[in-house]
Structures are given as structure tokens and as C-alpha cells.
Backbone as JSON, one array per atom type, in Angstrom:
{
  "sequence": "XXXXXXXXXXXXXXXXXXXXXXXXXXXXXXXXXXXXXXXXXXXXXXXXXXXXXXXXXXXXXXXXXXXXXXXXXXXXXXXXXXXXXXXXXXXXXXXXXXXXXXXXXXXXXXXXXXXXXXXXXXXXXXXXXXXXXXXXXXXXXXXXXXXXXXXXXXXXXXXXXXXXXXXXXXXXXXXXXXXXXXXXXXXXXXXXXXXXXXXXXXXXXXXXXXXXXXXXXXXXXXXXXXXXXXXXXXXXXXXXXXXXXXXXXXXXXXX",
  "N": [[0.83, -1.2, 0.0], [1.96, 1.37, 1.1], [3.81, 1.63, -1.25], [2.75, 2.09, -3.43], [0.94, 4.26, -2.62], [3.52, 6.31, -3.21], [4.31, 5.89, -5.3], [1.83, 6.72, -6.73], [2.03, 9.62, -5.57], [4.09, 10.63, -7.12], [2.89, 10.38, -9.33], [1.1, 12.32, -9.79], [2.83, 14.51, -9.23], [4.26, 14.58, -10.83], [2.69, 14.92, -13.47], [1.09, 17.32, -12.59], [3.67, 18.88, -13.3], [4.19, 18.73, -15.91], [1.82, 18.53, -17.03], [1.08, 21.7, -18.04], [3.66, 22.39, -20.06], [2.75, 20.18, -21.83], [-0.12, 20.96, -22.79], [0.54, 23.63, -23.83], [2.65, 22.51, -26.22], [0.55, 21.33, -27.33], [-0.89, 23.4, -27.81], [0.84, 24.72, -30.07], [0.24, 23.89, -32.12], [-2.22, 25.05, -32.94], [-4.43, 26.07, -35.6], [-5.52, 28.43, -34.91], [-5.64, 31.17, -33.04], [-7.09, 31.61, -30.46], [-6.74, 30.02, -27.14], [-8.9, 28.54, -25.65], [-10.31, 27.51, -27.94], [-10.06, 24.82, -29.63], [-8.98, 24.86, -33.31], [-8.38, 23.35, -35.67], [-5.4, 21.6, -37.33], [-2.15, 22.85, -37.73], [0.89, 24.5, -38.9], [1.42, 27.6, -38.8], [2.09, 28.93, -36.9], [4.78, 28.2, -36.68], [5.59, 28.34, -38.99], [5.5, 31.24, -38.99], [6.62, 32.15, -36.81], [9.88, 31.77, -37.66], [10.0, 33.44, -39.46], [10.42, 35.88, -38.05], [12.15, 38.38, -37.67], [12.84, 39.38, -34.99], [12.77, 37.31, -33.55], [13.83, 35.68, -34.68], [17.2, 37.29, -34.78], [17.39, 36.88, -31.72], [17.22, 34.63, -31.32], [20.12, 33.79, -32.32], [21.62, 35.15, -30.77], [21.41, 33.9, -28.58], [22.6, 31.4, -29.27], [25.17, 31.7, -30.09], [25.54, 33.31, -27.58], [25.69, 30.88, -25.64], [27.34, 29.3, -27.34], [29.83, 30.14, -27.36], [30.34, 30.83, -24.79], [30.32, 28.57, -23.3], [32.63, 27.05, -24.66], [34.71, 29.08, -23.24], [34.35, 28.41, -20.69], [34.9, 25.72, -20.28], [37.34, 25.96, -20.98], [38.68, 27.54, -19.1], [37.62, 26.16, -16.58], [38.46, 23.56, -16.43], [41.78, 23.61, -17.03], [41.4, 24.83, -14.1], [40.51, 22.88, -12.47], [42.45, 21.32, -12.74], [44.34, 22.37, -11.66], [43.06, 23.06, -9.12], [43.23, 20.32, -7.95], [45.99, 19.72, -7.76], [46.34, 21.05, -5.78], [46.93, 21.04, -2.15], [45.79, 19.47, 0.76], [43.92, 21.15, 2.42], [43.86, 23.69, 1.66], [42.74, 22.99, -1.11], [40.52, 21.75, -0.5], [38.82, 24.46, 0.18], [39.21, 26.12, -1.84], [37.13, 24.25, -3.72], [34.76, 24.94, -1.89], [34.79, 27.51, -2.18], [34.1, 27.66, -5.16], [31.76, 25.91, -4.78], [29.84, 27.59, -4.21], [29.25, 29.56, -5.68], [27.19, 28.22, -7.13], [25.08, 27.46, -5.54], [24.15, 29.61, -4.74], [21.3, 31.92, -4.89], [20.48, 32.88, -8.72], [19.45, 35.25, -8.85], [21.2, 37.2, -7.06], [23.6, 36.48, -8.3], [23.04, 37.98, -10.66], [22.46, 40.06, -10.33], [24.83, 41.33, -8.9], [26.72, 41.06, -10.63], [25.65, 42.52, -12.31], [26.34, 45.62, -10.82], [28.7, 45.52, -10.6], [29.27, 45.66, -13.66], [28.56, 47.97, -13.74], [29.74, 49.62, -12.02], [32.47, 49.45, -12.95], [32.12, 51.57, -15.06], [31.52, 49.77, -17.39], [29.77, 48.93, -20.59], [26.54, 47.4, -20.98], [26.19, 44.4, -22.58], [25.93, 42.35, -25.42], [28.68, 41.43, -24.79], [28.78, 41.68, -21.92], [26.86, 40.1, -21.57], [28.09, 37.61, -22.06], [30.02, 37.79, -20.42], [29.05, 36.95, -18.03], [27.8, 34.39, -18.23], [29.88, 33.28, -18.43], [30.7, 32.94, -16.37], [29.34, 32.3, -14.51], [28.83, 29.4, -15.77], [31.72, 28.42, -15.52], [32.03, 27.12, -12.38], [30.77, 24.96, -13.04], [31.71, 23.43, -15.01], [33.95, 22.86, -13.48], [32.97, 20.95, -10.91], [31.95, 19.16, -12.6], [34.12, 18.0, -13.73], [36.43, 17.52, -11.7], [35.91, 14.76, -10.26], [36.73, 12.79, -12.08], [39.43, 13.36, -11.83], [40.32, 12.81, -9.84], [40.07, 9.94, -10.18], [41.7, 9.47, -11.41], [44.92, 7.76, -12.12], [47.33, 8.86, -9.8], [49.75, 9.23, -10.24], [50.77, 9.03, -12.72], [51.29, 11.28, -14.25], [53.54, 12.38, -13.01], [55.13, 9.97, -13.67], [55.33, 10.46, -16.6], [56.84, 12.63, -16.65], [58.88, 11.71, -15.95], [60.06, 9.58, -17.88], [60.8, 11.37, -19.83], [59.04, 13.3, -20.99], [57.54, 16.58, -21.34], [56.24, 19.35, -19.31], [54.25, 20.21, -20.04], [53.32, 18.45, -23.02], [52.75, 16.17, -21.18], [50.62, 16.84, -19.62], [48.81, 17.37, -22.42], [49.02, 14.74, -23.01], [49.1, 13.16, -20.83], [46.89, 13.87, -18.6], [44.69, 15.11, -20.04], [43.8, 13.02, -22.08], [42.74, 11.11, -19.77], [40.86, 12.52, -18.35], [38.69, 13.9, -20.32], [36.24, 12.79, -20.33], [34.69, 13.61, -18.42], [34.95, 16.45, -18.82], [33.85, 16.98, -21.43], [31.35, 16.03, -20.56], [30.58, 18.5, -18.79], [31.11, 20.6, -20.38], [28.7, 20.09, -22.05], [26.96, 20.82, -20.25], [27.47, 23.09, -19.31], [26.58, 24.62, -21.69], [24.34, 24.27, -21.91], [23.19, 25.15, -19.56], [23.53, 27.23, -20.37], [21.74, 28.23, -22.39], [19.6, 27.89, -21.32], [18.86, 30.0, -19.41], [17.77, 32.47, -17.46], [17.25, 35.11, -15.43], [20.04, 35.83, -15.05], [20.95, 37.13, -17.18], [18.87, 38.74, -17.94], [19.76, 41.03, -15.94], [22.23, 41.52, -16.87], [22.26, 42.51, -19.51], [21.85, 44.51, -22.37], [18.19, 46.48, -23.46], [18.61, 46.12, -26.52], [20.16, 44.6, -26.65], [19.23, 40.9, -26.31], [18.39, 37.42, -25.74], [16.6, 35.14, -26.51], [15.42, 34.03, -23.49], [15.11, 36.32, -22.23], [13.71, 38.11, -24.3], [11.29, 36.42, -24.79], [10.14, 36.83, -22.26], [9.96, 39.71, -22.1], [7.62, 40.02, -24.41], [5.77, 38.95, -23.46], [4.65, 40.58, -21.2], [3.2, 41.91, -22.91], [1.41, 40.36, -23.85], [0.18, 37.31, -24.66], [1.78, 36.02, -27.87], [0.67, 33.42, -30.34], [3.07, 32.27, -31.62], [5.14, 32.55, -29.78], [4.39, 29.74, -28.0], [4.78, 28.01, -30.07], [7.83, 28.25, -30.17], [8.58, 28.21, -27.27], [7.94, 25.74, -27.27], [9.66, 24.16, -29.0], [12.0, 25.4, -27.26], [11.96, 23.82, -25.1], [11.95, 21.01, -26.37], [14.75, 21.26, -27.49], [16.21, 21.55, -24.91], [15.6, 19.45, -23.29], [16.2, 17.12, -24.87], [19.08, 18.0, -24.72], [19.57, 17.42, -21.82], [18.68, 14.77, -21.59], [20.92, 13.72, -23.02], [22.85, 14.57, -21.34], [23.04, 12.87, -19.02], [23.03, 10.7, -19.72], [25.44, 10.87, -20.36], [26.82, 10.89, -18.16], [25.74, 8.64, -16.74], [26.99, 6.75, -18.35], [29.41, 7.29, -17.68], [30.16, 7.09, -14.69]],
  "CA": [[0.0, 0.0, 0.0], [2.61, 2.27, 0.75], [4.51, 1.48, -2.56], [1.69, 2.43, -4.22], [1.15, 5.72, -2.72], [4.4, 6.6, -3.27], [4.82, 6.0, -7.03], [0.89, 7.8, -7.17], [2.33, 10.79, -5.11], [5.31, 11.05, -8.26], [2.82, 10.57, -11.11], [1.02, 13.37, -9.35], [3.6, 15.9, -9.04], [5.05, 15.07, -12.6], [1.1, 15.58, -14.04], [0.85, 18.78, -12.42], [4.8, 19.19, -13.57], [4.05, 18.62, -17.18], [1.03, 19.17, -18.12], [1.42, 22.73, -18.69], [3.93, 22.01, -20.77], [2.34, 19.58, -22.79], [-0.75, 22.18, -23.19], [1.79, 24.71, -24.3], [3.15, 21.73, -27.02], [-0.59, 21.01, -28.14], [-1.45, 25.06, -28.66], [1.85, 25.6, -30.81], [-0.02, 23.55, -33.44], [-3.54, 24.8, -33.43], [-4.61, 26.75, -36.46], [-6.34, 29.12, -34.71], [-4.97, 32.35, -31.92], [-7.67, 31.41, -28.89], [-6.11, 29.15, -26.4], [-9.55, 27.89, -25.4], [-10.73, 26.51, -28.52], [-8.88, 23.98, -30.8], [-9.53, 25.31, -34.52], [-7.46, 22.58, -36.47], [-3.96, 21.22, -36.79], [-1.54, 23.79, -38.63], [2.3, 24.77, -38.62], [1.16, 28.14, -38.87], [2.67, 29.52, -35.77], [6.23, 27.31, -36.48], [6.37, 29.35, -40.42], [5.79, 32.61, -38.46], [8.24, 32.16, -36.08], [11.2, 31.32, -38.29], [9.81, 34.73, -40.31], [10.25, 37.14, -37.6], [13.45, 39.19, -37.64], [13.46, 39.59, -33.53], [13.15, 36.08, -32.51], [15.91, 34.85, -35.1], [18.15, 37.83, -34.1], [17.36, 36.26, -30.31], [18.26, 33.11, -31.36], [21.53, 33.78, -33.17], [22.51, 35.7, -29.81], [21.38, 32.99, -27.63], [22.98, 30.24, -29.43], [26.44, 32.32, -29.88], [26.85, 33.23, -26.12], [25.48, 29.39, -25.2], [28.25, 28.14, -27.96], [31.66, 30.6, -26.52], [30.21, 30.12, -22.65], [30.24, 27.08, -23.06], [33.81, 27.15, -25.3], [35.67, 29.61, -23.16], [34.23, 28.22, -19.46], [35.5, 24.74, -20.39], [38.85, 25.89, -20.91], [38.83, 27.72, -17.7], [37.1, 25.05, -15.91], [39.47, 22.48, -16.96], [42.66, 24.56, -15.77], [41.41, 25.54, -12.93], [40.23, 21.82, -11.98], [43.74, 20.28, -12.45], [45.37, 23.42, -10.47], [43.19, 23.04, -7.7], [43.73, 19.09, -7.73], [47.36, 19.62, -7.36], [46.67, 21.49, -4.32], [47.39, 19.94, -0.52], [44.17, 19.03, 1.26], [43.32, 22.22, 3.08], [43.74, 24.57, 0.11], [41.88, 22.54, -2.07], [38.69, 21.91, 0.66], [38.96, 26.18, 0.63], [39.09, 26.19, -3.4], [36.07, 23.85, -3.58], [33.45, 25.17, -0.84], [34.58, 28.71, -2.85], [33.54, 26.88, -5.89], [30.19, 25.66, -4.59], [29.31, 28.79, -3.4], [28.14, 30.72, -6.78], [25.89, 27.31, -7.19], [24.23, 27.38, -4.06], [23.68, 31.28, -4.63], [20.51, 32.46, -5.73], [20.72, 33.69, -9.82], [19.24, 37.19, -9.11], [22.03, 37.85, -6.67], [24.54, 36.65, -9.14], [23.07, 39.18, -11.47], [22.6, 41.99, -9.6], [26.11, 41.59, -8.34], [27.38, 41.3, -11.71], [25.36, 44.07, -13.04], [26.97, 46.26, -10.32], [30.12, 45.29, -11.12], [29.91, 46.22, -14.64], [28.16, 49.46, -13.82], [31.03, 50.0, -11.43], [33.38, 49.75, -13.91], [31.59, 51.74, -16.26], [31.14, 49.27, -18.94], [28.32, 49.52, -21.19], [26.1, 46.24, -20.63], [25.13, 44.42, -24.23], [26.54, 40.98, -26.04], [29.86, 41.12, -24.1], [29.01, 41.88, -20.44], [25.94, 38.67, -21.16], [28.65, 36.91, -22.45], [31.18, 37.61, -19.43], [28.39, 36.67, -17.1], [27.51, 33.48, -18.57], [31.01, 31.71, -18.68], [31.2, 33.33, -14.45], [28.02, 31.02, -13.73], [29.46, 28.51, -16.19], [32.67, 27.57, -15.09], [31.93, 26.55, -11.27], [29.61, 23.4, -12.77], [32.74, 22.41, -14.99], [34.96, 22.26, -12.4], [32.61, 20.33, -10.43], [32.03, 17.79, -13.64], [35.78, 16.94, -13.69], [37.35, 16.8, -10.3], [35.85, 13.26, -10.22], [37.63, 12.35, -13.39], [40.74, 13.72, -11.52], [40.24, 12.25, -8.45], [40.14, 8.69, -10.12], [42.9, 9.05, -12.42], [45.98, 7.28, -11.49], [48.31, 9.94, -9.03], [51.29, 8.9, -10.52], [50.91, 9.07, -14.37], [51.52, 12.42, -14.76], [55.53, 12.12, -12.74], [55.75, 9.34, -14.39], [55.29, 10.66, -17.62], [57.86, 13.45, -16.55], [60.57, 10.48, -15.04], [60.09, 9.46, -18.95], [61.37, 12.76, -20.55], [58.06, 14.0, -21.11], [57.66, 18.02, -20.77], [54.7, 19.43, -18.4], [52.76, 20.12, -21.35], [53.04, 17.37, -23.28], [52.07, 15.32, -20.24], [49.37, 17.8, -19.74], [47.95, 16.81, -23.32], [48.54, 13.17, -23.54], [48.28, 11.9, -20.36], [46.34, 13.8, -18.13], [43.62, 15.72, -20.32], [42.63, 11.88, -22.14], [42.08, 10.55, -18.81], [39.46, 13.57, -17.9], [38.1, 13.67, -21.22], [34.28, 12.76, -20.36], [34.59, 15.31, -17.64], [35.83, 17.81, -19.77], [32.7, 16.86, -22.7], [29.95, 16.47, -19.91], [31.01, 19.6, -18.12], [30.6, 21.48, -21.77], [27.14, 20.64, -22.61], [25.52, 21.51, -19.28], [27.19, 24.56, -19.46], [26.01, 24.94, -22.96], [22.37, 23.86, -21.71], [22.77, 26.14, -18.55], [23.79, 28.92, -20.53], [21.12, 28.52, -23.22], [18.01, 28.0, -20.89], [19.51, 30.85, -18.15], [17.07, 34.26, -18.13], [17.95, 35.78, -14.77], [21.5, 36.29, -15.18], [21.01, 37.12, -18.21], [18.53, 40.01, -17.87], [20.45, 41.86, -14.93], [23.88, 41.73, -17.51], [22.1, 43.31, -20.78], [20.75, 45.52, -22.5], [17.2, 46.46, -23.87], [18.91, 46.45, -27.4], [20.54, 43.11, -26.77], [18.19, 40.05, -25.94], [18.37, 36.31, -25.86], [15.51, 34.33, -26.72], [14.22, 34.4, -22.56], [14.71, 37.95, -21.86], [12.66, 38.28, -25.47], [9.78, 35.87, -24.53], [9.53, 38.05, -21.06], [9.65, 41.65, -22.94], [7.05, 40.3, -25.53], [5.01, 38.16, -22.74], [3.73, 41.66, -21.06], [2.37, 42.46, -23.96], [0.21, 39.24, -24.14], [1.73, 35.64, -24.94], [1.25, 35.46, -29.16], [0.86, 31.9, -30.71], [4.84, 31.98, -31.89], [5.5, 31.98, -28.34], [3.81, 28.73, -27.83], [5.87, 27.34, -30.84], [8.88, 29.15, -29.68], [8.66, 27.82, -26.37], [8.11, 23.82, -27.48], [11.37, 23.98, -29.61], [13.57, 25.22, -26.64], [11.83, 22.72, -24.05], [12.69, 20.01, -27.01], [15.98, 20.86, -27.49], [16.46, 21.75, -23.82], [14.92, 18.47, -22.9], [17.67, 16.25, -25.19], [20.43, 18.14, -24.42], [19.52, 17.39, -20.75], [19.07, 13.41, -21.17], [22.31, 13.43, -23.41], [24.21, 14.54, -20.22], [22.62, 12.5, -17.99], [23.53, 9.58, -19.62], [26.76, 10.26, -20.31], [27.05, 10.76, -16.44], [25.5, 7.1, -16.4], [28.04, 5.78, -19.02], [30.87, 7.48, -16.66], [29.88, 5.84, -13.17]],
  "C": [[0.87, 1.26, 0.0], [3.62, 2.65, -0.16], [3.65, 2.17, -3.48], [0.64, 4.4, -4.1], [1.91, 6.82, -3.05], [4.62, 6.89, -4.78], [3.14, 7.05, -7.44], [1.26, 9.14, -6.65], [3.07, 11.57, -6.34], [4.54, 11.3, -9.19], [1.9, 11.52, -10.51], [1.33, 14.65, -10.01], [4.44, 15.7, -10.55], [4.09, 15.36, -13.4], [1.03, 17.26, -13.86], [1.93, 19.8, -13.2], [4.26, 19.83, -15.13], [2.78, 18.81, -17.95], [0.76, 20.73, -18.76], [2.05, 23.06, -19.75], [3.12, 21.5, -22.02], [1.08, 20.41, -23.52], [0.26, 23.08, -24.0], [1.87, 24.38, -25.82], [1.7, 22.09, -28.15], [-0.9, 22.46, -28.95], [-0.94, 25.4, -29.66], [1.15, 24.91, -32.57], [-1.78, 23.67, -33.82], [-3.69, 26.28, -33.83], [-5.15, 28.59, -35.71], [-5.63, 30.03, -33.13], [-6.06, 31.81, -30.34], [-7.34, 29.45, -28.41], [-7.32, 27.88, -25.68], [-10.33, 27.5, -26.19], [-9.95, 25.56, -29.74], [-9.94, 24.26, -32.61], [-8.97, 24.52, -36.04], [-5.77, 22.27, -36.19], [-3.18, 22.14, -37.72], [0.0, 24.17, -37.99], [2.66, 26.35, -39.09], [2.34, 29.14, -38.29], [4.04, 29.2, -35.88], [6.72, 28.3, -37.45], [6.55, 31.02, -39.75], [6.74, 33.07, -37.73], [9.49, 32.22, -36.83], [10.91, 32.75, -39.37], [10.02, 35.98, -39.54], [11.47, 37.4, -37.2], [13.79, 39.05, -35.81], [13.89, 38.13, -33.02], [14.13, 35.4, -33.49], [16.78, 35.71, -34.68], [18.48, 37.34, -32.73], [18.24, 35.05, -30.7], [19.55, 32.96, -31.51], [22.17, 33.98, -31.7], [22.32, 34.58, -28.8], [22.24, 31.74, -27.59], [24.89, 30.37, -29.52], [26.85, 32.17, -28.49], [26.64, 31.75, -25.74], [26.97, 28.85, -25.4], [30.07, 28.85, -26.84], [31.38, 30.92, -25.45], [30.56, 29.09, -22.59], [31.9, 26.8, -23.19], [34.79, 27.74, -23.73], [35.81, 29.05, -21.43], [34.69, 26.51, -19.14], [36.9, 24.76, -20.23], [39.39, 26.07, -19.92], [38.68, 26.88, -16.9], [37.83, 24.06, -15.85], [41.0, 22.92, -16.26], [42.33, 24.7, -14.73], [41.2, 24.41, -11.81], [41.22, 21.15, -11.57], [44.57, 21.22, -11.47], [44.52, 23.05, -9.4], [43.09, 21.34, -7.09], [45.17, 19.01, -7.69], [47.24, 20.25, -6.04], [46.64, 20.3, -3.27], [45.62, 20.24, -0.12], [43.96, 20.54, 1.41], [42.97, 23.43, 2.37], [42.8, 24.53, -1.09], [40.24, 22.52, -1.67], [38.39, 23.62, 0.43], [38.25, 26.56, -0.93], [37.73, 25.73, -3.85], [35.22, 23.94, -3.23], [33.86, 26.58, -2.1], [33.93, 28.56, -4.36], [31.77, 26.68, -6.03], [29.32, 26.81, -4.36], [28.61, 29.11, -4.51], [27.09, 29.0, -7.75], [24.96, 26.98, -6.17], [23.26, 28.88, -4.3], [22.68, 31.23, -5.82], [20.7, 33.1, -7.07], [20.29, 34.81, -9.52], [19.92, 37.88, -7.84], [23.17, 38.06, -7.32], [24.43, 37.4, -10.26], [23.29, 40.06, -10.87], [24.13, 42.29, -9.07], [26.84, 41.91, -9.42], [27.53, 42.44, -12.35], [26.0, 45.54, -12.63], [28.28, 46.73, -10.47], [30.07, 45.73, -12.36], [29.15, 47.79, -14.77], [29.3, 50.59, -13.15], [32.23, 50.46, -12.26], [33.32, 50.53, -15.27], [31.71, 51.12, -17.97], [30.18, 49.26, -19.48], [27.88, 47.79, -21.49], [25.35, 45.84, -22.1], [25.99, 42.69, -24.35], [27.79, 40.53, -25.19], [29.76, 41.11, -23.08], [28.1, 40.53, -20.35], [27.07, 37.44, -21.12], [29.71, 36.45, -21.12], [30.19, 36.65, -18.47], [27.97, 35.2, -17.16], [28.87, 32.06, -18.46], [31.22, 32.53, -17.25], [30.11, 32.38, -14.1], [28.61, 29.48, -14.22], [30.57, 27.41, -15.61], [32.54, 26.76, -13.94], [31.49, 24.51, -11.72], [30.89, 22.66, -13.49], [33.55, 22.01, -14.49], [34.51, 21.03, -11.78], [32.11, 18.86, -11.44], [33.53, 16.74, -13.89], [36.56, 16.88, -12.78], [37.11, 15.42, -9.99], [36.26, 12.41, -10.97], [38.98, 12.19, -12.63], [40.6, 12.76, -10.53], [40.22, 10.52, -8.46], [41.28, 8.48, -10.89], [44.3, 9.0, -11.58], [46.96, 8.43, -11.18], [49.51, 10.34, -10.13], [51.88, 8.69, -12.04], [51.5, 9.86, -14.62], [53.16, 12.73, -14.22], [56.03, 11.3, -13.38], [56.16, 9.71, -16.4], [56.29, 11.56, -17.77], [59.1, 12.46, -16.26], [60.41, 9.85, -16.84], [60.67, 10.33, -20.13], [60.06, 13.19, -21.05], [58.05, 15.75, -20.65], [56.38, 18.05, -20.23], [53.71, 19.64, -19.48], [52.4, 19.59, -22.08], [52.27, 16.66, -22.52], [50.52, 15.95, -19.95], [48.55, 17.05, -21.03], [47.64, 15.43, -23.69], [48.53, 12.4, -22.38], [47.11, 12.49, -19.48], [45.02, 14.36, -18.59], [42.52, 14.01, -21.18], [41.98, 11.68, -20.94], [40.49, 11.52, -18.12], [38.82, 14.07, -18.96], [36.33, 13.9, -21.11], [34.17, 13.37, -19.28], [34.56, 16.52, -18.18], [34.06, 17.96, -20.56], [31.2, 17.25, -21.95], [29.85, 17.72, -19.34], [30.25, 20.56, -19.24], [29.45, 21.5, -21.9], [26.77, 20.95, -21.34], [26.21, 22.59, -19.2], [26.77, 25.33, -21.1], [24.47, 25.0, -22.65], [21.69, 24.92, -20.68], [22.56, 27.54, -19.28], [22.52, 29.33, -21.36], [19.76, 28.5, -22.38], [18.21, 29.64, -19.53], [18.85, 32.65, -18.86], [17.26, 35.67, -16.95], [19.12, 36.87, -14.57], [21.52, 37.37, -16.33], [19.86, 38.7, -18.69], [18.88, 41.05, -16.61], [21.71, 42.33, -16.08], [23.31, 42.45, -18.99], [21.28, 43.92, -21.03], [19.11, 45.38, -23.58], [17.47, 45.76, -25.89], [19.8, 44.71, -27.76], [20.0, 41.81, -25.88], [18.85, 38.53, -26.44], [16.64, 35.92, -26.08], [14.28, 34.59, -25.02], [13.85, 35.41, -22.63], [13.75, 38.36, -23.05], [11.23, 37.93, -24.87], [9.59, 36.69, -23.18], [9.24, 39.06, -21.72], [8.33, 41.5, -23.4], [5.86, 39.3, -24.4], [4.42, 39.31, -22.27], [2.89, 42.75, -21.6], [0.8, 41.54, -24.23], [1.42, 38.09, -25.31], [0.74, 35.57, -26.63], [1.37, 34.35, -29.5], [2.28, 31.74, -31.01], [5.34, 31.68, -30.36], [5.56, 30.87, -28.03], [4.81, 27.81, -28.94], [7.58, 27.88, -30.45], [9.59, 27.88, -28.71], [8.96, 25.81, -26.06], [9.08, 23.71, -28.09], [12.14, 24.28, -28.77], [13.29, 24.27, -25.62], [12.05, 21.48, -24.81], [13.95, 20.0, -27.2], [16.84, 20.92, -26.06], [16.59, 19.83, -23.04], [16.1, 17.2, -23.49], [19.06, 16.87, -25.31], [20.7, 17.81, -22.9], [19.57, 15.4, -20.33], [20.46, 13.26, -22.01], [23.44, 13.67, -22.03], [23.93, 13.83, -19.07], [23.04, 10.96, -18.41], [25.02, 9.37, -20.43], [27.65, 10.34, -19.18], [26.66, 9.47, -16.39], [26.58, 6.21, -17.05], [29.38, 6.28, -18.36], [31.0, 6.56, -15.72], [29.99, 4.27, -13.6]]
}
């Protein structure tokens, strides 16, 4: 009996989860603008979308900072993983809780802090300040994707590879970056996935003049939600949606 409440409690709270969603899905294909009557099946709303100058300009910018967040917070992330795995315990515990920290932290402090910061510095907030802000949320999760890579790979490869005549950077590329490899890859897409679903951050760091896809669907949502929306919205929860089991099971094919 209580097996049975348990798995009805889940399909529950994933009903309530998803069906909004799935509403959402069904609207993006019905012929017709009112949400409360179905007026046929049509790809109406899909041709309009892909015709309107703002939401492909969105896209382009969304899928850009996604692609060099993703790019430039890997590289960092990666460095910064094997430096603070060379550290001595106590340094490293210090490095790591500092680490966890801007993932624990609420996103609309890590904007507003950001935003401060580049108002501070008088920079002018547009494509480059979203962009900075995106690989500063970024990097923390790749670190935390490949210290467990590190942490299993044999100590003693990387001296040995130097007691071989190997130089540090060689060794660096051939023995210790294969071995953290699917750290390195899984790390990338969820910050590719974070960066591309991420609207918070992301409207504290830019401007009116420069938009991503969320900050768009907000702007154009207090106007009243148009049917493109609705198609809009089911293409980034589909591609959101398999870029999210792709990293989940290549976290299962790691373990």
C-alpha cells in the first residue's frame, strides 16, 4: 500500500509538472490564436516564427553566447580543476566550498552583483558583459564535472610521464587531459544547456537592445503571450529536454 502511494504521489507531481507544458506543445499547433478553442492542426505559428526578424536575431545571440560560454568556461574550468587538484588538502577543501558557493547562490544575486560590477566599472552592458556573465556562472559546474575524473585518475601518471622525458605540457595533453576527457565533454554541454536556458542572469547583464531568446519571450510576454511563443517555447523545451538526457547519460556511461 505504501509502494503504491508513493509512485501515485510522483505521477502526481510530474502531471501537475508537465502538463502545462504539454498544453503549451498542443497550442503551438492549433490553427487558430484562442487558447480555449482547438480550430485545427496547422504549422502556422512554427512558419511565423522562423519569419520574424526579432526572434531569429534572439536566437543567433542565444545560441552564440550558449556556444563561446560554453567554449571559453571549459577551458577555464578544466585549468582551474587540475590546479586546484594539485593542491594539498586544506587549500583545495577552501578552493572547492569557494567553488560551490556561486551554485548554491541564488541567480538574481549573481546578477545583480554582476550588473553592479559592470556598472562600477563603467562598462556599457550588451553581447559582451551577457557573455562575461555566462562563462562566471558557467565555469563553477565544470569544475565540479571533472574533479571526479581527476580524483580517479591514477596519481602517478603524470611524474611518471615526466621520469620518462616528457615536458609538463606534453604530459598535460597526452596523459592527463585523455584521462578527464568525459569530464571535460559532460562539463561542456551543461554549461552549454545552462547557458542557453539561463534568463535571470542574463537580464540583470544586458541591454534592452541586446536580448536572448528568454529575456525576449519576457519583454514580448507583457504584452500578451502570441501563438509563436507557444511554438517558440516547445522547440527550446525540445531541445532543452535532449540536451539534458544526453548529459545525464553520459554521467551514467561514466559511473
Amino acid at each position: 500500500m505504501m509502494k503504491f502511494i508513493k509512485r501515485f504521489y510522483l505521477a502526481l507531481v510530474l502531471f501537475f509538472l508537465y502538463i502545462p507544458i504539454v498544453v503549451l506543445i498542443v497550442q503551438s499547433f492549433n490553427a487558430g490564436k484562442s487558447r480555449a478553442k482547438w480550430e485545427g492542426f496547422s504549422l502556422t505559428w512554427y512558419e511565423q516564427l522562423f519569419r520574424d526578424p526579432d526572434i531569429l536575431n534572439a536566437l543567433w545571440i542565444t545560441l552564440s553566447i550558449a556556444v563561446l560560454a560554453a567554449l571559453f568556461s571549459t577551458i577555464i574550468g578544466t585549468f582551474a580543476a587540475i590546479g586546484i587538484h594539485a593542491m594539498r588538502k586544506r587549500p583545495q577543501t577552501l578552493m572547492l566550498t569557494l567553488n560551490n558557493i556561486p551554485m548554491t547562490m541564488p541567480d538574481i544575486v549573481t546578477g545583480i552583483s554582476l550588473m553592479l560590477l559592470f556598472i562600477f566599472t563603467r562598462v556599457e552592458r550588451g553581447y559582451v558583459t551577457m557573455l562575461l556573465a555566462h562563462i562566471t556562472f558557467d565555469t563553477p559546474y565544470v569544475i565540479l564535472s571533472i574533479m571526479p575524473k581527476l580524483k580517479q585518475m591514477n596519481k602517478h601518471s603524470y611524474e611518471a610521464a615526466l621520469d620518462l622525458g616528457a615536458t609538463p605540457m606534453y604530459a598535460l595533453w597526452h596523459v592527463i587531459l585523455p584521462e578527464v576527457m568525459p569530464g571535460v565533454v559532460t562539463g561542456a554541454l551543461l554549461a552549454f544547456t545552462l547557458s542557453l536556458d539561463d534568463f535571470t542572469i542574463s537580464y540583470f547583464t544586458t541591454s534592452p537592445l541586446v536580448q536572448n531568446l528568454s529575456t525576449l519571450i519576457y519583454s514580448q510576454a507583457r504584452k500578451g503571450i502570441k501563438p509563436t511563443m507557444n511554438a517558440l517555447s516547445a522547440l527550446m523545451f525540445i531541445a532543452l529536454l535532449g540536451l539534458l538526457l544526453l548529459v545525464n547519460r553520459r554521467t551514467k556511461e561514466e559511473n
